[in-house]
Amino acid sequence: MPFTILFLNSGLLILCLMTLLWLLSLALKNASIVDIFWGIGFIIVAWLGFSYGYGYLPRKQWMCVMVTLWGLRLALHIGLRNWGKAEDFRYAKWREENGPRWWWISFFKVFLLQGVLMWLISAPILAAQSFGYPVILTPMDLLGALIWGFGLLFESIADLQLTLFKRNAEDKDKLLTSGLWKFSRHPNYFGEAIVWWGIFIIALAVGAWWTILPPVLMTWLLIRVSGVPMLERTMQHKPGYEEYMRRTSAFFPWFPKDRDADSR
């Protein structure tokens, strides 16, 4: 199946899945399930590309492995984090603000919006599985896989460090400023962005240079919209966070600033 048709079909599939997920959220009265589905949705799209794409089989197989590993880890991480808890504060706030209208507003504001983003961001996954040349795994494929692996490892370690930190009751009102969190205030978001740049480079190996827009979009969302800004608005009230912000890079890992340098 050519890329254009495969891309359009994936959009239709995502629309159907997001509609079903929305109906389930109404029954559960919890829109947070959309976060768990984020990774799973990409897995479904990747296997759709594997089943119907005209691409080189080893490249298709490797792309499915990459997306499946990333998606399952993310879904499991978010699922375990949210298990037994109330609806995420973002959706709970919107539910309160919109009152009785939330049932239909949530479809457009949450599920349809995330569905459109999933559709657009999945373009490199489908492109890498749609084009049959080169009929060989190139150095570009290897580079993309290595970058993807680095990003996945980086965000996995960051998430694990934060999870273990939160399990300690003594650290409830403290900030995690060690490990990867010493070099970035959001190392998990940085790793997530790197994952998508790795996937793009594999798409670049088949000539799909125009799929650079999805990783750019993902990076922009994490830095400017739904990632860093949204989380930091909820964290700034914590004691010591302003100092942490002054010393530590927001997104890209870098050595922390010297406290004495700040006072000079």
PDB file of C-alpha atoms in Angstrom:
ATOM      1  CA  MET A   1       0.000   0.000   0.000  1.00  0.00           C
ATOM      2  CA  PRO A   2       1.484   3.422  -0.969  1.00  0.00           C
ATOM      3  CA  PHE A   3       2.330   5.852   1.820  1.00  0.00           C
ATOM      4  CA  THR A   4      -0.484   8.302   1.068  1.00  0.00           C
ATOM      5  CA  ILE A   5      -3.199   5.657   1.239  1.00  0.00           C
ATOM      6  CA  LEU A   6      -1.604   4.036   4.277  1.00  0.00           C
ATOM      7  CA  PHE A   7      -1.374   7.401   6.048  1.00  0.00           C
ATOM      8  CA  LEU A   8      -5.024   8.220   5.331  1.00  0.00           C
ATOM      9  CA  ASN A   9      -6.152   4.787   6.479  1.00  0.00           C
ATOM     10  CA  SER A  10      -4.158   5.157   9.681  1.00  0.00           C
ATOM     11  CA  GLY A  11      -5.948   8.456  10.315  1.00  0.00           C
ATOM     12  CA  LEU A  12      -9.316   6.774   9.934  1.00  0.00           C
ATOM     13  CA  LEU A  13      -8.247   3.956  12.253  1.00  0.00           C
ATOM     14  CA  ILE A  14      -7.027   6.411  14.879  1.00  0.00           C
ATOM     15  CA  LEU A  15     -10.321   8.323  14.665  1.00  0.00           C
ATOM     16  CA  CYS A  16     -12.286   5.131  15.312  1.00  0.00           C
ATOM     17  CA  LEU A  17     -10.048   4.085  18.193  1.00  0.00           C
ATOM     18  CA  MET A  18     -10.160   7.513  19.817  1.00  0.00           C
ATOM     19  CA  THR A  19     -13.947   7.597  19.532  1.00  0.00           C
ATOM     20  CA  LEU A  20     -14.213   4.230  21.286  1.00  0.00           C
ATOM     21  CA  LEU A  21     -11.755   5.399  23.926  1.00  0.00           C
ATOM     22  CA  TRP A  22     -13.823   8.550  24.452  1.00  0.00           C
ATOM     23  CA  LEU A  23     -16.974   6.477  24.996  1.00  0.00           C
ATOM     24  CA  LEU A  24     -15.085   4.361  27.526  1.00  0.00           C
ATOM     25  CA  SER A  25     -13.912   7.506  29.323  1.00  0.00           C
ATOM     26  CA  LEU A  26     -17.528   8.636  29.655  1.00  0.00           C
ATOM     27  CA  ALA A  27     -18.445   5.337  31.289  1.00  0.00           C
ATOM     28  CA  LEU A  28     -15.434   5.491  33.626  1.00  0.00           C
ATOM     29  CA  LYS A  29     -15.715   9.261  34.171  1.00  0.00           C
ATOM     30  CA  ASN A  30     -11.969   9.441  33.667  1.00  0.00           C
ATOM     31  CA  ALA A  31     -10.287  11.043  30.644  1.00  0.00           C
ATOM     32  CA  SER A  32      -6.831  10.035  31.911  1.00  0.00           C
ATOM     33  CA  ILE A  33      -7.054   6.770  30.008  1.00  0.00           C
ATOM     34  CA  VAL A  34      -6.051   8.692  26.897  1.00  0.00           C
ATOM     35  CA  ASP A  35      -2.522   9.038  28.322  1.00  0.00           C
ATOM     36  CA  ILE A  36      -2.164   5.261  28.664  1.00  0.00           C
ATOM     37  CA  PHE A  37      -3.408   4.780  25.117  1.00  0.00           C
ATOM     38  CA  TRP A  38      -0.864   7.212  23.635  1.00  0.00           C
ATOM     39  CA  GLY A  39       1.889   4.614  23.343  1.00  0.00           C
ATOM     40  CA  ILE A  40      -0.501   1.795  22.428  1.00  0.00           C
ATOM     41  CA  GLY A  41      -1.954   3.834  19.574  1.00  0.00           C
ATOM     42  CA  PHE A  42       1.449   4.173  17.926  1.00  0.00           C
ATOM     43  CA  ILE A  43       2.006   0.433  18.277  1.00  0.00           C
ATOM     44  CA  ILE A  44      -1.238  -0.215  16.391  1.00  0.00           C
ATOM     45  CA  VAL A  45      -0.213   2.248  13.657  1.00  0.00           C
ATOM     46  CA  ALA A  46       3.227   0.633  13.373  1.00  0.00           C
ATOM     47  CA  TRP A  47       1.759  -2.828  12.880  1.00  0.00           C
ATOM     48  CA  LEU A  48      -0.709  -1.430  10.363  1.00  0.00           C
ATOM     49  CA  GLY A  49       2.305  -0.177   8.409  1.00  0.00           C
ATOM     50  CA  PHE A  50       3.998  -3.550   8.765  1.00  0.00           C
ATOM     51  CA  SER A  51       0.931  -5.358   7.413  1.00  0.00           C
ATOM     52  CA  TYR A  52       0.231  -3.131   4.422  1.00  0.00           C
ATOM     53  CA  GLY A  53       3.392  -1.129   3.678  1.00  0.00           C
ATOM     54  CA  TYR A  54       5.530  -1.884   0.612  1.00  0.00           C
ATOM     55  CA  GLY A  55       8.793  -1.290   2.470  1.00  0.00           C
ATOM     56  CA  TYR A  56      11.901  -3.429   2.922  1.00  0.00           C
ATOM     57  CA  LEU A  57      10.947  -6.241   5.323  1.00  0.00           C
ATOM     58  CA  PRO A  58      13.910  -6.010   7.783  1.00  0.00           C
ATOM     59  CA  ARG A  59      13.358  -2.243   8.094  1.00  0.00           C
ATOM     60  CA  LYS A  60       9.633  -2.793   8.688  1.00  0.00           C
ATOM     61  CA  GLN A  61      10.380  -5.422  11.320  1.00  0.00           C
ATOM     62  CA  TRP A  62      12.884  -3.234  13.132  1.00  0.00           C
ATOM     63  CA  MET A  63      10.525  -0.247  13.091  1.00  0.00           C
ATOM     64  CA  CYS A  64       7.776  -2.363  14.672  1.00  0.00           C
ATOM     65  CA  VAL A  65      10.155  -3.626  17.343  1.00  0.00           C
ATOM     66  CA  MET A  66      11.266  -0.093  18.176  1.00  0.00           C
ATOM     67  CA  VAL A  67       7.768   1.370  18.380  1.00  0.00           C
ATOM     68  CA  THR A  68       6.411  -1.625  20.308  1.00  0.00           C
ATOM     69  CA  LEU A  69       9.173  -1.490  22.929  1.00  0.00           C
ATOM     70  CA  TRP A  70       8.780   2.257  23.344  1.00  0.00           C
ATOM     71  CA  GLY A  71       4.961   2.151  23.399  1.00  0.00           C
ATOM     72  CA  LEU A  72       4.644  -0.750  25.847  1.00  0.00           C
ATOM     73  CA  ARG A  73       7.136   0.809  28.259  1.00  0.00           C
ATOM     74  CA  LEU A  74       5.341   4.142  28.184  1.00  0.00           C
ATOM     75  CA  ALA A  75       1.854   2.609  28.558  1.00  0.00           C
ATOM     76  CA  LEU A  76       3.010   0.411  31.429  1.00  0.00           C
ATOM     77  CA  HIS A  77       4.748   3.302  33.162  1.00  0.00           C
ATOM     78  CA  ILE A  78       1.724   5.613  32.940  1.00  0.00           C
ATOM     79  CA  GLY A  79      -0.720   2.802  33.748  1.00  0.00           C
ATOM     80  CA  LEU A  80       1.122   1.811  36.931  1.00  0.00           C
ATOM     81  CA  ARG A  81       1.527   5.457  37.912  1.00  0.00           C
ATOM     82  CA  ASN A  82      -2.192   6.161  37.535  1.00  0.00           C
ATOM     83  CA  TRP A  83      -3.501   2.840  38.870  1.00  0.00           C
ATOM     84  CA  GLY A  84      -6.093   3.365  41.613  1.00  0.00           C
ATOM     85  CA  LYS A  85      -5.763   7.137  41.472  1.00  0.00           C
ATOM     86  CA  ALA A  86      -8.285   9.808  40.605  1.00  0.00           C
ATOM     87  CA  GLU A  87      -8.448  11.490  37.220  1.00  0.00           C
ATOM     88  CA  ASP A  88      -5.321  13.464  36.288  1.00  0.00           C
ATOM     89  CA  PHE A  89      -5.465  17.052  37.591  1.00  0.00           C
ATOM     90  CA  ARG A  90      -5.450  18.509  34.059  1.00  0.00           C
ATOM     91  CA  TYR A  91      -8.583  16.689  32.967  1.00  0.00           C
ATOM     92  CA  ALA A  92     -10.228  17.095  36.382  1.00  0.00           C
ATOM     93  CA  LYS A  93      -9.763  20.850  36.106  1.00  0.00           C
ATOM     94  CA  TRP A  94     -11.261  20.950  32.616  1.00  0.00           C
ATOM     95  CA  ARG A  95     -14.144  18.757  33.795  1.00  0.00           C
ATOM     96  CA  GLU A  96     -14.886  21.211  36.589  1.00  0.00           C
ATOM     97  CA  GLU A  97     -14.594  24.259  34.326  1.00  0.00           C
ATOM     98  CA  ASN A  98     -16.936  22.884  31.645  1.00  0.00           C
ATOM     99  CA  GLY A  99     -19.487  21.266  33.928  1.00  0.00           C
ATOM    100  CA  PRO A 100     -22.316  19.367  32.166  1.00  0.00           C
ATOM    101  CA  ARG A 101     -20.852  20.161  28.740  1.00  0.00           C
ATOM    102  CA  TRP A 102     -17.643  18.260  29.426  1.00  0.00           C
ATOM    103  CA  TRP A 103     -18.949  14.970  28.047  1.00  0.00           C
ATOM    104  CA  TRP A 104     -18.884  16.271  24.469  1.00  0.00           C
ATOM    105  CA  ILE A 105     -16.184  18.923  24.853  1.00  0.00           C
ATOM    106  CA  SER A 106     -13.782  16.210  26.041  1.00  0.00           C
ATOM    107  CA  PHE A 107     -14.078  14.472  22.675  1.00  0.00           C
ATOM    108  CA  PHE A 108     -12.671  17.483  20.815  1.00  0.00           C
ATOM    109  CA  LYS A 109     -10.392  18.946  23.498  1.00  0.00           C
ATOM    110  CA  VAL A 110      -8.780  15.668  24.564  1.00  0.00           C
ATOM    111  CA  PHE A 111      -9.430  12.658  22.361  1.00  0.00           C
ATOM    112  CA  LEU A 112      -9.740  14.160  18.882  1.00  0.00           C
ATOM    113  CA  LEU A 113      -6.826  16.541  19.503  1.00  0.00           C
ATOM    114  CA  GLN A 114      -4.540  13.744  20.678  1.00  0.00           C
ATOM    115  CA  GLY A 115      -5.745  11.582  17.808  1.00  0.00           C
ATOM    116  CA  VAL A 116      -4.752  14.232  15.258  1.00  0.00           C
ATOM    117  CA  LEU A 117      -1.348  14.626  16.925  1.00  0.00           C
ATOM    118  CA  MET A 118      -0.845  10.850  16.928  1.00  0.00           C
ATOM    119  CA  TRP A 119      -1.734  10.736  13.236  1.00  0.00           C
ATOM    120  CA  LEU A 120       0.681  13.504  12.269  1.00  0.00           C
ATOM    121  CA  ILE A 121       3.544  12.293  14.448  1.00  0.00           C
ATOM    122  CA  SER A 122       3.231   8.734  13.116  1.00  0.00           C
ATOM    123  CA  ALA A 123       4.229   9.827   9.589  1.00  0.00           C
ATOM    124  CA  PRO A 124       7.910   8.733   9.885  1.00  0.00           C
ATOM    125  CA  ILE A 125       6.844   5.308  11.160  1.00  0.00           C
ATOM    126  CA  LEU A 126       4.637   4.738   8.135  1.00  0.00           C
ATOM    127  CA  ALA A 127       7.072   6.289   5.661  1.00  0.00           C
ATOM    128  CA  ALA A 128       9.882   3.967   6.762  1.00  0.00           C
ATOM    129  CA  GLN A 129       7.563   1.020   6.125  1.00  0.00           C
ATOM    130  CA  SER A 130       6.104   2.240   2.830  1.00  0.00           C
ATOM    131  CA  PHE A 131       9.148   2.836   0.618  1.00  0.00           C
ATOM    132  CA  GLY A 132      10.925  -0.249  -0.701  1.00  0.00           C
ATOM    133  CA  TYR A 133      14.331   1.315  -1.376  1.00  0.00           C
ATOM    134  CA  PRO A 134      17.072   0.981  -0.446  1.00  0.00           C
ATOM    135  CA  VAL A 135      16.727  -2.786  -0.218  1.00  0.00           C
ATOM    136  CA  ILE A 136      19.386  -2.909   2.481  1.00  0.00           C
ATOM    137  CA  LEU A 137      19.808  -1.597   6.010  1.00  0.00           C
ATOM    138  CA  THR A 138      22.025   1.453   5.628  1.00  0.00           C
ATOM    139  CA  PRO A 139      24.313   3.313   8.067  1.00  0.00           C
ATOM    140  CA  MET A 140      21.451   5.819   8.373  1.00  0.00           C
ATOM    141  CA  ASP A 141      19.192   3.033   9.679  1.00  0.00           C
ATOM    142  CA  LEU A 142      21.846   2.098  12.218  1.00  0.00           C
ATOM    143  CA  LEU A 143      22.317   5.717  13.282  1.00  0.00           C
ATOM    144  CA  GLY A 144      18.570   6.142  13.742  1.00  0.00           C
ATOM    145  CA  ALA A 145      18.340   2.957  15.798  1.00  0.00           C
ATOM    146  CA  LEU A 146      21.234   4.073  18.028  1.00  0.00           C
ATOM    147  CA  ILE A 147      19.686   7.505  18.604  1.00  0.00           C
ATOM    148  CA  TRP A 148      16.305   5.895  19.327  1.00  0.00           C
ATOM    149  CA  GLY A 149      17.957   3.501  21.780  1.00  0.00           C
ATOM    150  CA  PHE A 150      19.735   6.341  23.568  1.00  0.00           C
ATOM    151  CA  GLY A 151      16.469   8.277  23.888  1.00  0.00           C
ATOM    152  CA  LEU A 152      14.553   5.263  25.172  1.00  0.00           C
ATOM    153  CA  LEU A 153      17.255   4.441  27.725  1.00  0.00           C
ATOM    154  CA  PHE A 154      17.477   8.072  28.833  1.00  0.00           C
ATOM    155  CA  GLU A 155      13.755   8.506  29.445  1.00  0.00           C
ATOM    156  CA  SER A 156      13.438   5.053  31.029  1.00  0.00           C
ATOM    157  CA  ILE A 157      16.198   5.781  33.548  1.00  0.00           C
ATOM    158  CA  ALA A 158      14.717   9.218  34.292  1.00  0.00           C
ATOM    159  CA  ASP A 159      11.236   7.764  34.879  1.00  0.00           C
ATOM    160  CA  LEU A 160      12.649   4.986  37.068  1.00  0.00           C
ATOM    161  CA  GLN A 161      14.651   7.440  39.160  1.00  0.00           C
ATOM    162  CA  LEU A 162      11.551   9.586  39.716  1.00  0.00           C
ATOM    163  CA  THR A 163       9.362   6.574  40.539  1.00  0.00           C
ATOM    164  CA  LEU A 164      11.811   5.262  43.134  1.00  0.00           C
ATOM    165  CA  PHE A 165      12.200   8.755  44.597  1.00  0.00           C
ATOM    166  CA  LYS A 166       8.434   9.164  45.035  1.00  0.00           C
ATOM    167  CA  ARG A 167       8.109   5.797  46.788  1.00  0.00           C
ATOM    168  CA  ASN A 168      10.118   7.112  49.717  1.00  0.00           C
ATOM    169  CA  ALA A 169       7.682   8.805  52.081  1.00  0.00           C
ATOM    170  CA  GLU A 170      10.511  10.909  53.504  1.00  0.00           C
ATOM    171  CA  ASP A 171      10.963  12.543  50.083  1.00  0.00           C
ATOM    172  CA  LYS A 172       7.303  13.530  49.700  1.00  0.00           C
ATOM    173  CA  ASP A 173       7.931  17.281  49.933  1.00  0.00           C
ATOM    174  CA  LYS A 174      11.432  17.201  48.458  1.00  0.00           C
ATOM    175  CA  LEU A 175      12.746  17.670  44.926  1.00  0.00           C
ATOM    176  CA  LEU A 176      14.627  15.078  42.925  1.00  0.00           C
ATOM    177  CA  THR A 177      17.851  16.835  41.974  1.00  0.00           C
ATOM    178  CA  SER A 178      20.185  13.880  41.554  1.00  0.00           C
ATOM    179  CA  GLY A 179      20.840  11.369  38.791  1.00  0.00           C
ATOM    180  CA  LEU A 180      19.706  12.585  35.387  1.00  0.00           C
ATOM    181  CA  TRP A 181      17.545  15.177  37.153  1.00  0.00           C
ATOM    182  CA  LYS A 182      20.735  16.968  38.170  1.00  0.00           C
ATOM    183  CA  PHE A 183      21.396  17.869  34.532  1.00  0.00           C
ATOM    184  CA  SER A 184      17.850  18.526  33.305  1.00  0.00           C
ATOM    185  CA  ARG A 185      14.591  19.419  35.031  1.00  0.00           C
ATOM    186  CA  HIS A 186      12.777  17.181  32.557  1.00  0.00           C
ATOM    187  CA  PRO A 187      15.155  14.428  31.387  1.00  0.00           C
ATOM    188  CA  ASN A 188      12.253  12.099  30.582  1.00  0.00           C
ATOM    189  CA  TYR A 189      10.866  14.637  28.099  1.00  0.00           C
ATOM    190  CA  PHE A 190      14.307  15.078  26.565  1.00  0.00           C
ATOM    191  CA  GLY A 191      14.603  11.295  26.082  1.00  0.00           C
ATOM    192  CA  GLU A 192      11.139  11.219  24.528  1.00  0.00           C
ATOM    193  CA  ALA A 193      12.123  13.833  21.958  1.00  0.00           C
ATOM    194  CA  ILE A 194      15.301  11.928  21.096  1.00  0.00           C
ATOM    195  CA  VAL A 195      13.243   8.765  20.461  1.00  0.00           C
ATOM    196  CA  TRP A 196      11.311  10.546  17.719  1.00  0.00           C
ATOM    197  CA  TRP A 197      14.413  12.015  16.136  1.00  0.00           C
ATOM    198  CA  GLY A 198      15.818   8.491  15.899  1.00  0.00           C
ATOM    199  CA  ILE A 199      12.660   7.268  14.189  1.00  0.00           C
ATOM    200  CA  PHE A 200      12.843  10.186  11.757  1.00  0.00           C
ATOM    201  CA  ILE A 201      16.420   9.327  10.776  1.00  0.00           C
ATOM    202  CA  ILE A 202      15.289   5.834   9.791  1.00  0.00           C
ATOM    203  CA  ALA A 203      12.566   7.435   7.648  1.00  0.00           C
ATOM    204  CA  LEU A 204      15.293   9.663   6.213  1.00  0.00           C
ATOM    205  CA  ALA A 205      17.130   6.505   5.151  1.00  0.00           C
ATOM    206  CA  VAL A 206      14.325   5.814   2.637  1.00  0.00           C
ATOM    207  CA  GLY A 207      14.282   9.427   1.422  1.00  0.00           C
ATOM    208  CA  ALA A 208      11.308  10.677   3.473  1.00  0.00           C
ATOM    209  CA  TRP A 209      13.052  13.930   4.407  1.00  0.00           C
ATOM    210  CA  TRP A 210       9.727  15.745   4.713  1.00  0.00           C
ATOM    211  CA  THR A 211       8.846  13.679   7.812  1.00  0.00           C
ATOM    212  CA  ILE A 212      11.103  15.993   9.794  1.00  0.00           C
ATOM    213  CA  LEU A 213       7.964  17.926  10.769  1.00  0.00           C
ATOM    214  CA  PRO A 214       6.709  15.278  13.273  1.00  0.00           C
ATOM    215  CA  PRO A 215       9.853  15.250  15.471  1.00  0.00           C
ATOM    216  CA  VAL A 216       9.959  19.049  15.284  1.00  0.00           C
ATOM    217  CA  LEU A 217       6.317  19.124  16.381  1.00  0.00           C
ATOM    218  CA  MET A 218       6.924  16.648  19.197  1.00  0.00           C
ATOM    219  CA  THR A 219       9.947  18.577  20.471  1.00  0.00           C
ATOM    220  CA  TRP A 220       8.042  21.858  20.320  1.00  0.00           C
ATOM    221  CA  LEU A 221       5.087  20.374  22.226  1.00  0.00           C
ATOM    222  CA  LEU A 222       7.369  19.025  24.947  1.00  0.00           C
ATOM    223  CA  ILE A 223       9.339  22.272  25.339  1.00  0.00           C
ATOM    224  CA  ARG A 224       6.660  24.893  24.777  1.00  0.00           C
ATOM    225  CA  VAL A 225       3.156  23.450  25.241  1.00  0.00           C
ATOM    226  CA  SER A 226       2.137  20.256  27.012  1.00  0.00           C
ATOM    227  CA  GLY A 227       5.438  19.196  28.543  1.00  0.00           C
ATOM    228  CA  VAL A 228       7.746  21.559  30.397  1.00  0.00           C
ATOM    229  CA  PRO A 229       5.438  24.625  30.799  1.00  0.00           C
ATOM    230  CA  MET A 230       2.394  22.691  32.020  1.00  0.00           C
ATOM    231  CA  LEU A 231       4.323  20.668  34.593  1.00  0.00           C
ATOM    232  CA  GLU A 232       6.362  23.600  35.852  1.00  0.00           C
ATOM    233  CA  ARG A 233       3.229  25.615  36.574  1.00  0.00           C
ATOM    234  CA  THR A 234       2.317  22.933  39.111  1.00  0.00           C
ATOM    235  CA  MET A 235       5.829  22.636  40.541  1.00  0.00           C
ATOM    236  CA  GLN A 236       6.787  26.264  41.135  1.00  0.00           C
ATOM    237  CA  HIS A 237       5.027  26.366  44.496  1.00  0.00           C
ATOM    238  CA  LYS A 238       7.321  23.649  45.875  1.00  0.00           C
ATOM    239  CA  PRO A 239      10.018  24.888  48.249  1.00  0.00           C
ATOM    240  CA  GLY A 240      13.351  25.130  46.502  1.00  0.00           C
ATOM    241  CA  TYR A 241      12.010  24.801  42.972  1.00  0.00           C
ATOM    242  CA  GLU A 242      12.883  28.344  41.932  1.00  0.00           C
ATOM    243  CA  GLU A 243      16.497  27.729  42.950  1.00  0.00           C
ATOM    244  CA  TYR A 244      16.394  24.400  41.102  1.00  0.00           C
ATOM    245  CA  MET A 245      15.178  26.266  38.002  1.00  0.00           C
ATOM    246  CA  ARG A 246      18.038  28.767  38.234  1.00  0.00           C
ATOM    247  CA  ARG A 247      20.666  26.061  38.516  1.00  0.00           C
ATOM    248  CA  THR A 248      19.327  23.376  36.184  1.00  0.00           C
ATOM    249  CA  SER A 249      18.633  23.323  32.451  1.00  0.00           C
ATOM    250  CA  ALA A 250      14.933  23.014  31.649  1.00  0.00           C
ATOM    251  CA  PHE A 251      15.185  20.459  28.845  1.00  0.00           C
ATOM    252  CA  PHE A 252      18.578  19.807  27.270  1.00  0.00           C
ATOM    253  CA  PRO A 253      20.925  18.108  29.780  1.00  0.00           C
ATOM    254  CA  TRP A 254      23.799  20.294  30.899  1.00  0.00           C
ATOM    255  CA  PHE A 255      25.989  20.772  33.915  1.00  0.00           C
ATOM    256  CA  PRO A 256      24.215  22.655  36.722  1.00  0.00           C
ATOM    257  CA  LYS A 257      25.181  26.231  37.422  1.00  0.00           C
ATOM    258  CA  ASP A 258      27.399  26.933  40.368  1.00  0.00           C
ATOM    259  CA  ARG A 259      25.369  28.292  43.289  1.00  0.00           C
ATOM    260  CA  ASP A 260      28.162  30.706  44.144  1.00  0.00           C
ATOM    261  CA  ALA A 261      28.091  32.024  40.574  1.00  0.00           C
ATOM    262  CA  ASP A 262      24.400  32.881  40.969  1.00  0.00           C
ATOM    263  CA  SER A 263      25.103  34.978  44.023  1.00  0.00           C
ATOM    264  CA  ARG A 264      27.847  36.999  42.360  1.00  0.00           C
TER     265      ARG A 264
END
